[in-house]
Short mmCIF file of C-alpha atoms in Angstrom, two decimals:
data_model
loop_
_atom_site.label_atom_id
_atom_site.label_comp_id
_atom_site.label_asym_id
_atom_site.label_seq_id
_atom_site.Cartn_x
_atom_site.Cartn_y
_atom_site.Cartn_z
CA UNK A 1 -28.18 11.05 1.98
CA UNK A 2 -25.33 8.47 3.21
CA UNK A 3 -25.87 6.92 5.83
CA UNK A 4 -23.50 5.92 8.21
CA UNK A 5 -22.55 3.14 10.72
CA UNK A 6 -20.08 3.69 13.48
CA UNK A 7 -17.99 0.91 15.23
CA UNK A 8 -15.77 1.73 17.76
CA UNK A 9 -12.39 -0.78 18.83
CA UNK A 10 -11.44 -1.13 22.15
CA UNK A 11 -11.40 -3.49 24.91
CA UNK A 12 -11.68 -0.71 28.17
CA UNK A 13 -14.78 0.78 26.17
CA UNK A 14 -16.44 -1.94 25.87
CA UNK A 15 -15.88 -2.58 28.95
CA UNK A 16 -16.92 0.62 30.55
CA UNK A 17 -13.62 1.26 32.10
CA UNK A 18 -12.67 4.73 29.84
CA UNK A 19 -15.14 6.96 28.17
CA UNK A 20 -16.13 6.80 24.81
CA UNK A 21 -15.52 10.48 22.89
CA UNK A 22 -15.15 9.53 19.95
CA UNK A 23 -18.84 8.92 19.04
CA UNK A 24 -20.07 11.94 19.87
CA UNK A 25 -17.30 13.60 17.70
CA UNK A 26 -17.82 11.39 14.77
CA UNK A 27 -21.31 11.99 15.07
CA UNK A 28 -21.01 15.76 14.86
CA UNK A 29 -18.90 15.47 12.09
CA UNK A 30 -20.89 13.29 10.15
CA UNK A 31 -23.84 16.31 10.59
CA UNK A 32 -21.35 18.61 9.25
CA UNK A 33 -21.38 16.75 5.76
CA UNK A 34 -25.12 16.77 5.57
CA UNK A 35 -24.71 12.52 5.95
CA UNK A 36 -27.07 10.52 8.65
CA UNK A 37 -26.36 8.32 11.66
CA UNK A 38 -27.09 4.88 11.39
CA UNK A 39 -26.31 3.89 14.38
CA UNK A 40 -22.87 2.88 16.50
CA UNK A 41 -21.24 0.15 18.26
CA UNK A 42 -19.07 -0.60 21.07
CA UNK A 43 -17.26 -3.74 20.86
CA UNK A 44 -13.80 -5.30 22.09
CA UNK A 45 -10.73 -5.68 20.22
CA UNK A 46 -11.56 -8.81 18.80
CA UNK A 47 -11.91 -10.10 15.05
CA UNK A 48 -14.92 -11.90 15.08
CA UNK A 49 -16.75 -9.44 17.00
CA UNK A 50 -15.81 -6.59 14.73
CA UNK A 51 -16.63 -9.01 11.73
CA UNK A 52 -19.84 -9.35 12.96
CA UNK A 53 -20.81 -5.87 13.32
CA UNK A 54 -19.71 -4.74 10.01
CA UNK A 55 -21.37 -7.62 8.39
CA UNK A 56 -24.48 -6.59 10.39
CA UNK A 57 -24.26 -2.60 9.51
CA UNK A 58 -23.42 -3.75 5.65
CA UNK A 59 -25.60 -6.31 4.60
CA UNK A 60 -28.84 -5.99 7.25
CA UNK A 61 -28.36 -2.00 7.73
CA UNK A 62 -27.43 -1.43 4.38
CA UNK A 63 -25.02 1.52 5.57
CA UNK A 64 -23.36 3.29 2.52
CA UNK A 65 -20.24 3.97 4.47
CA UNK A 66 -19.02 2.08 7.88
CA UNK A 67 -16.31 3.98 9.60
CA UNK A 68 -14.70 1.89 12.45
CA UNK A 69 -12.38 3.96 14.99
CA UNK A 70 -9.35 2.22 16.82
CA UNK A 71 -7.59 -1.13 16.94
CA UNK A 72 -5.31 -0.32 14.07
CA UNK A 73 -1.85 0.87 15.71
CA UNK A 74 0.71 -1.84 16.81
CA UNK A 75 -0.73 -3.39 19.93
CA UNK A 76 -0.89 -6.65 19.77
CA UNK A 77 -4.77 -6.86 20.58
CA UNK A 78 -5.12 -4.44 17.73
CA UNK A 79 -6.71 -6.60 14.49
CA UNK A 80 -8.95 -4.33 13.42
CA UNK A 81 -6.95 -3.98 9.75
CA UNK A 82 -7.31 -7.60 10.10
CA UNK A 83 -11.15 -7.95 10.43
CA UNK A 84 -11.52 -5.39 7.97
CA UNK A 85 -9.43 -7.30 5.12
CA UNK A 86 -11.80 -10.37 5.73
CA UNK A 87 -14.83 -8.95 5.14
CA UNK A 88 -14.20 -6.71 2.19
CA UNK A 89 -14.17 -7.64 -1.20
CA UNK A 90 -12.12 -5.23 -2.52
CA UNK A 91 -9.81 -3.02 -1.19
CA UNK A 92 -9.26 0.61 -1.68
CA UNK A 93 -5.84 1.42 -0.73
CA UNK A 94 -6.36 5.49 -1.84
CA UNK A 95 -7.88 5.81 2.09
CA UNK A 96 -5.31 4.47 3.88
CA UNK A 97 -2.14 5.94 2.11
CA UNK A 98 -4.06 9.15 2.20
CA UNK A 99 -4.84 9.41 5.85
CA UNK A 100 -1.28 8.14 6.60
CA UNK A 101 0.44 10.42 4.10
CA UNK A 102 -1.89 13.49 4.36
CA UNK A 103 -1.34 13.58 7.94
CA UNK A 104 2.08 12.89 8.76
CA UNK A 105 3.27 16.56 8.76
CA UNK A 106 0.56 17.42 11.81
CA UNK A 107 2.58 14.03 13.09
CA UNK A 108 4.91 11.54 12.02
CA UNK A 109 3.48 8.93 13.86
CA UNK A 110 0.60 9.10 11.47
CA UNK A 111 2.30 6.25 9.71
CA UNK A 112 1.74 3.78 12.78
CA UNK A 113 -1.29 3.27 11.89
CA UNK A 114 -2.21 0.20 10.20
CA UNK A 115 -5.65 1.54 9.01
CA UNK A 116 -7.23 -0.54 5.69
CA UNK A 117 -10.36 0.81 3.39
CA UNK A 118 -12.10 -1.77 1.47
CA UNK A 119 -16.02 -2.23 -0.69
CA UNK A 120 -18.71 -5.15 0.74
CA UNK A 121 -21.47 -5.07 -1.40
CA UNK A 122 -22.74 -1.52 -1.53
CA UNK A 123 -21.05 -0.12 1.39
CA UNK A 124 -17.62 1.43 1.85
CA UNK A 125 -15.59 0.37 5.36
CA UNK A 126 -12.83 2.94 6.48
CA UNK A 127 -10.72 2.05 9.53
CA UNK A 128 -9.58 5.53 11.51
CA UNK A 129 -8.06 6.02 14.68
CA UNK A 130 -9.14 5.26 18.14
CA UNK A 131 -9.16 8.52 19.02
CA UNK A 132 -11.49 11.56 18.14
CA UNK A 133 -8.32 14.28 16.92
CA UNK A 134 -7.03 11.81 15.30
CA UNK A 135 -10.12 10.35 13.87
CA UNK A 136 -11.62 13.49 12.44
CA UNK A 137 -8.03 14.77 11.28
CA UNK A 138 -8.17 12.05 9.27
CA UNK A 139 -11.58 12.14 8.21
CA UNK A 140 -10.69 15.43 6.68
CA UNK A 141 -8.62 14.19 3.88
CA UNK A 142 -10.57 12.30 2.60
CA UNK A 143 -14.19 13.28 2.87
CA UNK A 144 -14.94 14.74 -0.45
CA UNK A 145 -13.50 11.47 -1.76
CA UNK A 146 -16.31 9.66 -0.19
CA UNK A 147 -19.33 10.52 -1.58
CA UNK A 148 -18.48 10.35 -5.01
CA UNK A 149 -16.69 6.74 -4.52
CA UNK A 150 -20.23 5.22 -2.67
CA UNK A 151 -22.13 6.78 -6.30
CA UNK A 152 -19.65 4.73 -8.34
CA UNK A 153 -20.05 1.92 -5.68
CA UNK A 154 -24.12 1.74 -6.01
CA UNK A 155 -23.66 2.29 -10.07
CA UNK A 156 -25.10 5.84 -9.71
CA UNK A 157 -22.50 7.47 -11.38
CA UNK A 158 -19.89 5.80 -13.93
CA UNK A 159 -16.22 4.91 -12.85
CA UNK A 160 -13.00 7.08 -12.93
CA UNK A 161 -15.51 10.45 -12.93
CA UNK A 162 -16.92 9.84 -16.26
CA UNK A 163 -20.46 10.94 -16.61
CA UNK A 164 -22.91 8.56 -15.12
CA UNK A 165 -23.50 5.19 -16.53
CA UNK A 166 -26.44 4.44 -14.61
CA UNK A 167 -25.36 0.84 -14.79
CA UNK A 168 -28.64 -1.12 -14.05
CA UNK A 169 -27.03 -4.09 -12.18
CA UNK A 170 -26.00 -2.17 -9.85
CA UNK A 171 -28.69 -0.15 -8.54
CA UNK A 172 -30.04 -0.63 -4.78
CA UNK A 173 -33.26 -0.69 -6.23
CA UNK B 1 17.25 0.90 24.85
CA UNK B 2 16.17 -0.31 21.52
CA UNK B 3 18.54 -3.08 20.56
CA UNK B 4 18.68 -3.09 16.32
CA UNK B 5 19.93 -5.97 14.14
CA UNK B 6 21.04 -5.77 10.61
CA UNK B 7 20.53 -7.69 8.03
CA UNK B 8 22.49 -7.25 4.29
CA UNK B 9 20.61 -8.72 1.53
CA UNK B 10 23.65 -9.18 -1.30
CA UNK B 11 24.47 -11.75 -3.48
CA UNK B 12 27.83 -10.24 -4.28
CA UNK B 13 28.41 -8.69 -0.68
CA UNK B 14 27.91 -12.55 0.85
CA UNK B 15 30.36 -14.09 -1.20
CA UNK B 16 32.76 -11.35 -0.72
CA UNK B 17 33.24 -9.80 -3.82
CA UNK B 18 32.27 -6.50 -2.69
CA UNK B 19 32.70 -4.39 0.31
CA UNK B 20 30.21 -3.78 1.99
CA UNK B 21 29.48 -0.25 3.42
CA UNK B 22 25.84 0.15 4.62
CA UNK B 23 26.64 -2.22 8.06
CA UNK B 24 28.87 0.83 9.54
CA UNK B 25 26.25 3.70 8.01
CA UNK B 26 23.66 1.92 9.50
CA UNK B 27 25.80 0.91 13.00
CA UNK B 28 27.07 4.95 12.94
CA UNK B 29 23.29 5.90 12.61
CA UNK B 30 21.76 4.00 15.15
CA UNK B 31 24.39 5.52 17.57
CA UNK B 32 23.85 8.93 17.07
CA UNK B 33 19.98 7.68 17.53
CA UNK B 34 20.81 6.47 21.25
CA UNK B 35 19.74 2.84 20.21
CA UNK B 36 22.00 -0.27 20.62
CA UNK B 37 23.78 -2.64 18.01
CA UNK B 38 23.03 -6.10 18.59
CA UNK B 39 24.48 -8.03 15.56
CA UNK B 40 24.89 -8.29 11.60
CA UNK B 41 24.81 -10.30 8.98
CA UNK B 42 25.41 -10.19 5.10
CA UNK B 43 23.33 -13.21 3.28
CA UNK B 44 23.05 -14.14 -0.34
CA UNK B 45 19.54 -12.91 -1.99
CA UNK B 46 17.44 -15.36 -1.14
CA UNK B 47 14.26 -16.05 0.73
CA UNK B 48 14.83 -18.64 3.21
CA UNK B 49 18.29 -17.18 3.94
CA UNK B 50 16.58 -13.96 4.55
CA UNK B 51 13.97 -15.70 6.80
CA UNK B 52 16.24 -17.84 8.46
CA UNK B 53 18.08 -14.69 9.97
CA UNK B 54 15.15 -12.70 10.68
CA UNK B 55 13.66 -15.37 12.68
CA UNK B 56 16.98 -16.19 14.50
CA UNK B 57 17.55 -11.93 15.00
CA UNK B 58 13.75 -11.91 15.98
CA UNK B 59 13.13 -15.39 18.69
CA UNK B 60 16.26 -16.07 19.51
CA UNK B 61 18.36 -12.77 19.89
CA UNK B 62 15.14 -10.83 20.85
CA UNK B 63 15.54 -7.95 18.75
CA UNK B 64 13.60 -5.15 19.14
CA UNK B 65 13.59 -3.78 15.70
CA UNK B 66 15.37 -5.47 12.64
CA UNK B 67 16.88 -3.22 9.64
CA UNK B 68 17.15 -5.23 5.96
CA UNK B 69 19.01 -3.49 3.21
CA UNK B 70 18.97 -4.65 0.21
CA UNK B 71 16.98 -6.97 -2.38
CA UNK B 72 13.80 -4.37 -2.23
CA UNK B 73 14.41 -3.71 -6.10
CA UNK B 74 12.69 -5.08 -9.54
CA UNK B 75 15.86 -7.53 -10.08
CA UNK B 76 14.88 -11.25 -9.87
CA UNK B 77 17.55 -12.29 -7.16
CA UNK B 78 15.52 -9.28 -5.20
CA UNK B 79 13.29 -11.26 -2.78
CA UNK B 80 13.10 -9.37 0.48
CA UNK B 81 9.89 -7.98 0.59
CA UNK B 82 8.74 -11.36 -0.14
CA UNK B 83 10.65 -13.49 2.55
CA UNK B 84 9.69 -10.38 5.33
CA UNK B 85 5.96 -10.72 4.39
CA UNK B 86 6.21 -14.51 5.26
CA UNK B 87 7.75 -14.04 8.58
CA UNK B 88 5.78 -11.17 10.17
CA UNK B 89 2.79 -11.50 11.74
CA UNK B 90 1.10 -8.13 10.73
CA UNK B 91 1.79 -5.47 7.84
CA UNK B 92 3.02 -1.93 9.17
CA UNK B 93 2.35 0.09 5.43
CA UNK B 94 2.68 3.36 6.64
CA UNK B 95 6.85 2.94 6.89
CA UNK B 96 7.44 1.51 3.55
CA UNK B 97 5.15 4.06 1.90
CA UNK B 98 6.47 6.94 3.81
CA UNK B 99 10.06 6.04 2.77
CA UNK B 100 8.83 5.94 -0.76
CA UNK B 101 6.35 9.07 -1.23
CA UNK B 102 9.01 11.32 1.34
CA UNK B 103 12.08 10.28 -0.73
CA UNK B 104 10.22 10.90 -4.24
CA UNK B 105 11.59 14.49 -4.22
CA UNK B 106 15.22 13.67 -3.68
CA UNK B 107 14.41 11.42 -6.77
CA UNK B 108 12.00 9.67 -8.13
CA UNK B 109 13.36 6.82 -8.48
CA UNK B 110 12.19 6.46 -4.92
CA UNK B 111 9.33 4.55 -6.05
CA UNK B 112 11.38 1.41 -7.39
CA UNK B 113 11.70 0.63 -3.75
CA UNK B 114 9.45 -2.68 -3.16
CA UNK B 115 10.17 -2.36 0.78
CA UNK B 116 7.47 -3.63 3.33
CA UNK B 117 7.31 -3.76 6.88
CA UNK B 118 5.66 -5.29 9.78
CA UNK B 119 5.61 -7.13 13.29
CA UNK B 120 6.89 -10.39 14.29
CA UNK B 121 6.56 -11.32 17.83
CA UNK B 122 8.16 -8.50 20.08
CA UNK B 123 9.71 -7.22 17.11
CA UNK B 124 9.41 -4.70 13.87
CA UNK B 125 11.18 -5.28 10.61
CA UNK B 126 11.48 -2.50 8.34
CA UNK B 127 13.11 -2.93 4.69
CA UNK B 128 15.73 -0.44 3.32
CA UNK B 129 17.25 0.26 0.45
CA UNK B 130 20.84 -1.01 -0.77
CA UNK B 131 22.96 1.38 -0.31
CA UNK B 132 23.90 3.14 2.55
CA UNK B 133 22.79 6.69 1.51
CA UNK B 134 19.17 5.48 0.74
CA UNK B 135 19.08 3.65 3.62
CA UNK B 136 19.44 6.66 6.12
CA UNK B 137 17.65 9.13 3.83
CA UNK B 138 14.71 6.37 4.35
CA UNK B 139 15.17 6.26 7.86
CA UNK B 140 15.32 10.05 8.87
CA UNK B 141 11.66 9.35 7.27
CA UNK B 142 10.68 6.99 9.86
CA UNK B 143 13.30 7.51 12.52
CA UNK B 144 10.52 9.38 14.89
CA UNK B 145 7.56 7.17 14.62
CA UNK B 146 10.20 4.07 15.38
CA UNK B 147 10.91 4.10 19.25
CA UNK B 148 7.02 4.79 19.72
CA UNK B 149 5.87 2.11 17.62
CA UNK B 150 8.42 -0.87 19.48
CA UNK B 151 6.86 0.47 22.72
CA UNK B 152 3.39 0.06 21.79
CA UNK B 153 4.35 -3.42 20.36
CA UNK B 154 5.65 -4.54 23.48
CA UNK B 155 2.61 -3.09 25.42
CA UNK B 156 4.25 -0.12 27.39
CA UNK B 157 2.00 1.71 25.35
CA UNK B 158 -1.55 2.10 25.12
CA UNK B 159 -2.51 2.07 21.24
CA UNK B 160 -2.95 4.81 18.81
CA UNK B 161 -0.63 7.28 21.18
CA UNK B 162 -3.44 7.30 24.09
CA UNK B 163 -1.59 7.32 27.58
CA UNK B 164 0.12 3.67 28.80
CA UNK B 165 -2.21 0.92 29.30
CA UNK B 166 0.65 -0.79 30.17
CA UNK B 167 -0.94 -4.38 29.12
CA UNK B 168 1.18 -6.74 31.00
CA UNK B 169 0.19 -9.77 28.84
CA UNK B 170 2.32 -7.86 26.33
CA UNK B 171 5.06 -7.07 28.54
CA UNK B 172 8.74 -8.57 27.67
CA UNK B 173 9.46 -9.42 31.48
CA UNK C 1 13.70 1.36 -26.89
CA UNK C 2 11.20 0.39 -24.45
CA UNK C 3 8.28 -1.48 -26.31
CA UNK C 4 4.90 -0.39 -24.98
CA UNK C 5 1.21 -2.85 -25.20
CA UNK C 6 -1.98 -0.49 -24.10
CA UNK C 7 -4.89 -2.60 -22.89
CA UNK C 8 -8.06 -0.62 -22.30
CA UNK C 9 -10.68 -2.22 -20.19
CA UNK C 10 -14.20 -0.90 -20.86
CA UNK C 11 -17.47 -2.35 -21.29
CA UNK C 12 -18.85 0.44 -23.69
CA UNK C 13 -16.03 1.15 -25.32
CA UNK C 14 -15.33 -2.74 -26.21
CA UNK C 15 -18.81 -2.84 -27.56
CA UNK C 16 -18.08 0.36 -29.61
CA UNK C 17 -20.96 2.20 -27.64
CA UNK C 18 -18.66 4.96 -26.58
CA UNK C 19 -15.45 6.48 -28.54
CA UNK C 20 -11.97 5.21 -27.09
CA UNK C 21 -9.83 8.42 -26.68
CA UNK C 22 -7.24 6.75 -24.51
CA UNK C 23 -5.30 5.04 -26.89
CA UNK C 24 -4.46 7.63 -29.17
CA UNK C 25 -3.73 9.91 -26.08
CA UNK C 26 -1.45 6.87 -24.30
CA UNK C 27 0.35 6.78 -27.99
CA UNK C 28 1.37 10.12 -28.04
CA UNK C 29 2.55 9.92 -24.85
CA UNK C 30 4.60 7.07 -25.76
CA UNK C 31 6.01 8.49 -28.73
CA UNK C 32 6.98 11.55 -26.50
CA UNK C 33 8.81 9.93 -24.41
CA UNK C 34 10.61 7.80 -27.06
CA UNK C 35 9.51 4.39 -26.45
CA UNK C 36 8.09 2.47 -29.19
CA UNK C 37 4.43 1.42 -29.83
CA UNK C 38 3.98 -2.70 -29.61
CA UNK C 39 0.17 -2.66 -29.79
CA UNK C 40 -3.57 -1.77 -28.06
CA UNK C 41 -6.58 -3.91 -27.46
CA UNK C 42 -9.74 -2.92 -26.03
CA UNK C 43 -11.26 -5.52 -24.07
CA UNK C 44 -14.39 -5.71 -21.49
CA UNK C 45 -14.14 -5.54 -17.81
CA UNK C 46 -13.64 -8.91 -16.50
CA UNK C 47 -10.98 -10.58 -15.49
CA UNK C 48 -9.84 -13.46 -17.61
CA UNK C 49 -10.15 -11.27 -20.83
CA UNK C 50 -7.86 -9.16 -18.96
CA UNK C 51 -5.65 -11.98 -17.92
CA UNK C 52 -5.31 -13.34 -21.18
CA UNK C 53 -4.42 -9.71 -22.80
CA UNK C 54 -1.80 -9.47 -20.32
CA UNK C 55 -0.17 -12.77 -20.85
CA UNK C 56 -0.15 -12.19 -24.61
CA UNK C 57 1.12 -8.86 -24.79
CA UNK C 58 4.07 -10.33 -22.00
CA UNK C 59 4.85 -13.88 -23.11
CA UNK C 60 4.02 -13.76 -26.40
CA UNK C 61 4.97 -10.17 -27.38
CA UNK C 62 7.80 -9.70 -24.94
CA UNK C 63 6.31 -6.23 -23.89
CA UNK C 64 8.48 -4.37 -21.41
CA UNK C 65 5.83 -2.00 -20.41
CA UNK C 66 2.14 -2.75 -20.58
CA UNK C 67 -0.31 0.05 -19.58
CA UNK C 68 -3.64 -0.74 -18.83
CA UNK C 69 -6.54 2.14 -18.90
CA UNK C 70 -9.72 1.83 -16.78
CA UNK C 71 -11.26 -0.78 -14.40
CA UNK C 72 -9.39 0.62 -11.58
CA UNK C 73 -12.51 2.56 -9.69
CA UNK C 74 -15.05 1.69 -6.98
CA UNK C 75 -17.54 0.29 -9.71
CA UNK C 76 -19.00 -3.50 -9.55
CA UNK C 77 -17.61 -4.37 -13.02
CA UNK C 78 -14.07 -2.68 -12.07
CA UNK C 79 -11.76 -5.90 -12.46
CA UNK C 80 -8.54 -4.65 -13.23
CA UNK C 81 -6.19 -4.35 -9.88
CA UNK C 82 -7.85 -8.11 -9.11
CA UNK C 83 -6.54 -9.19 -12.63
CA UNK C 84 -3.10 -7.31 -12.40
CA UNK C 85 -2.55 -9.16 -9.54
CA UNK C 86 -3.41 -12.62 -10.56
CA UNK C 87 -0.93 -12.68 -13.27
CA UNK C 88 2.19 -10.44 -12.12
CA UNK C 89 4.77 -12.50 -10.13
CA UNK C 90 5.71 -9.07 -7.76
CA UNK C 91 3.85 -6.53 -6.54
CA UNK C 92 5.70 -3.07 -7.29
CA UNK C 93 3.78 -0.59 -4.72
CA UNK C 94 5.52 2.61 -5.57
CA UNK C 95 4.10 3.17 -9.12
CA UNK C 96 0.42 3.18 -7.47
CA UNK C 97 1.17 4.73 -4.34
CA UNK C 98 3.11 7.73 -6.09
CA UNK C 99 0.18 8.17 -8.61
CA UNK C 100 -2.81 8.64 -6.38
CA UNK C 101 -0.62 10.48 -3.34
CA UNK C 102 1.00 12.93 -6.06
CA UNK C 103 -1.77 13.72 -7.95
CA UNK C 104 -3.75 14.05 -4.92
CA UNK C 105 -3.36 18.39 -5.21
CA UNK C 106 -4.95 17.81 -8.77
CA UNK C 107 -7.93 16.11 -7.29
CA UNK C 108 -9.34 14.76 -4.11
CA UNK C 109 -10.95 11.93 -6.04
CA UNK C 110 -7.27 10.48 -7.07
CA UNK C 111 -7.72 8.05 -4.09
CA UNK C 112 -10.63 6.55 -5.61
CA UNK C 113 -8.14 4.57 -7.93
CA UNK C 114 -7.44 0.98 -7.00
CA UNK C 115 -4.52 1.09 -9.15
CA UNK C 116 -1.95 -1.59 -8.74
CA UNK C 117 1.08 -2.55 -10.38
CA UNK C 118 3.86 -5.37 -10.49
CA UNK C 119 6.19 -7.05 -12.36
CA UNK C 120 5.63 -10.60 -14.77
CA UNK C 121 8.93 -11.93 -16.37
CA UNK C 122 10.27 -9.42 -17.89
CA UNK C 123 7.91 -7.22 -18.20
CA UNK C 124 6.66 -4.01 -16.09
CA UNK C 125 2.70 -4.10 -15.89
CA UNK C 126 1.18 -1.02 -14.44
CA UNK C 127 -2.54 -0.06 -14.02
CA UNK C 128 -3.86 3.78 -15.17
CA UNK C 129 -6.50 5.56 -14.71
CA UNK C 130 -9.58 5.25 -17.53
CA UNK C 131 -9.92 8.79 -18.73
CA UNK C 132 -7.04 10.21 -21.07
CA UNK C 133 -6.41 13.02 -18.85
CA UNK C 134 -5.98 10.95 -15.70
CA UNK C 135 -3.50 8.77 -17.23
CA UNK C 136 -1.48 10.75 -18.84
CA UNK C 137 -1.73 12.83 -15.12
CA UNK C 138 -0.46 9.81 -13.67
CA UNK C 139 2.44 8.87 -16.04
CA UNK C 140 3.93 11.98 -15.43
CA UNK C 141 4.64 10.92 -12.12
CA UNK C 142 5.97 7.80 -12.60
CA UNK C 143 7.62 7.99 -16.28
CA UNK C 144 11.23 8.66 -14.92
CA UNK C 145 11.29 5.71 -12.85
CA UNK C 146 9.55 3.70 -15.79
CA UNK C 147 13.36 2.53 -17.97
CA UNK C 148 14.89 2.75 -15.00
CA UNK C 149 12.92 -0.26 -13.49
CA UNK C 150 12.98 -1.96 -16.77
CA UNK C 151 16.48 -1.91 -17.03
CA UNK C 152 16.87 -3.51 -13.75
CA UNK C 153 14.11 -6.35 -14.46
CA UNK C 154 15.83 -7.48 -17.33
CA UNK C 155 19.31 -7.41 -15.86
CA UNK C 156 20.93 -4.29 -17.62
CA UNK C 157 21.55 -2.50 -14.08
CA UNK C 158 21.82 -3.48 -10.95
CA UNK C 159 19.25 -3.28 -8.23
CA UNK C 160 19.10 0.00 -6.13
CA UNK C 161 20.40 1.96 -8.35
CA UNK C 162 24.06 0.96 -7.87
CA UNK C 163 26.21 0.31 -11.13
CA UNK C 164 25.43 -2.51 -13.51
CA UNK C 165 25.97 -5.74 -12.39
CA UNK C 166 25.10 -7.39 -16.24
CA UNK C 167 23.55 -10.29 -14.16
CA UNK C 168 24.07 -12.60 -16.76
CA UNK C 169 20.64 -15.02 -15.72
CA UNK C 170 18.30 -11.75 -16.45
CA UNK C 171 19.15 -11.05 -20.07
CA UNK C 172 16.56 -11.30 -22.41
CA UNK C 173 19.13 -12.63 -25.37
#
């Protein structure tokens, strides 16, 4: 079952001053899929915080997939793309141009966002928007992508879809 | 009102030796658009002529958004993705790859675009194609998501299309 | 008639554990299209045996078109967008951008490619999926805009599509 961290951008939730909604609708979603919550954080838009936390939810929470919501539109407090390329060691552009490209005839603002996908060890980081619409609209293209890419991650099943490889080195255990 | 600058990117165009015809496209589409024309030039194909003007167009002239065309092909003089990515401050993908992927059907050649984006102070810089008919057909792409994104830049805008935060640290005046 | 090098990158299939079907696919394909067949190696997953095949088959061989096969998924040993992009001197975004968003209506899982492509002298490098079917999936989509952006790297057209400009400094001879 994949579990899954949550980190949410934004300097007036962290605060307190707005609402958070887009936990609770992540959450739901995530239930939907038949994947479990790991847990979710709050934290400004800042890059070492978010750094931090999806070190933390990676390597000590060994979350197969960390899905961060917010801080990747044009604001200039918005570095979430940013924290993201730091801490990944490869990238996985197929997310990004997806969401932006998959979604930009519900809107064609879809393609402000800066959103960046990316592997750290055995877990898969996906930036989404701030907000829950937008977040689970874009969620939706590519959610039967992810699964099958954290297999190939943890060496469960062989690359480009070939039959599994069971490559020893890089099992979890 | 969202004051544009244009830059040419043309060896032959610079030295005179052809006429150049994507300034008054360009200056005739950002009319009918309702956004103003603040200046152009035509510069040789080459990277710190390119980011000599887009710093001047950007710090100096306080553009709001900055229009290249030109020098976004596979020829070796071609260098403007390169000297754009070493001005801005932050990568906007979503224009360049909408401009490519919603283009591809008018021709596929679409793809031979190497445009990129992105944010530089108060200001977006976008990269079009040469000529003046690729150059609009890119930016009826892009042309809605444009006026939104500047606003959000220059924090009259919350992020990610929530209501207006209206950061005043980001404010122009 | 553009000469083609095929570089496969697998671990079983450079041991000769499993059969490679690629390169006889990738030939036919080539032959197809009418562009002649330079050569094929089959070499492991990691990087500087991929570097080196790259440099060979463009320095040395004067390849206008090398396709690699494989390496481009989510797995640990999957090298070959990190090597691409070592040794190519431009990064040409459309070829992998058009190939995972226009094959997405094929399959979902086309965004689990990490397929990059770009541009080393005078020669077009561009990464493909492992499996034949995926590749040749993914050369349909990008073959027309293949001699097209050959012609222009080596100086035969102009950029943008506009009318030759025979820039004498690009010519091969």
């Amino acid at each position: 079952m994949i579990k899954v961290a949550l980190i949410i951008a934004s300097d007036t939730r962290s605060r307190g001053e707005n609402k958070d909604e887009t936990i609770p609708a992540l959450k739901e979603y995530i239930k939907k899929q038949g994947w479990s919550f790991l847990g979710a954080s709050i934290v400004p838009d800042e890059k070492d915080a978010l750094k931090e936390k999806m070190i933390f939810y990676s390597d000590t929470e060994k979350a197969d997939l960390i899905l961060t919501s917010g801080g990747t539109g044009f604001a200039k407090r918005d570095v979430t793309p940013e924290a993201t390329k730091e801490v990944i060691e490869k990238e996985t552009p197929g997310f990004p141009e997806a969401m932006r490209m998959k979604t930009y005839d519900i809107t064609p603002l879809s393609i402000l966002s800066r959103a960046t996908a990316g592997i750290r060890g055995n877990t898969l980081i996906i930036n989404l928007p701030g907000n829950p619409k937008g977040a689970t609209e874009c969620l939706d293209v590519i959610k039967e992508a992810i699964p099958h890419g954290i297999e190939i991650i943890q060496g469960r099943l062989g690359t480009d879809g070939r039959t599994a490889e069971k490559l020893k080195q890089n099992r979890r255990s």
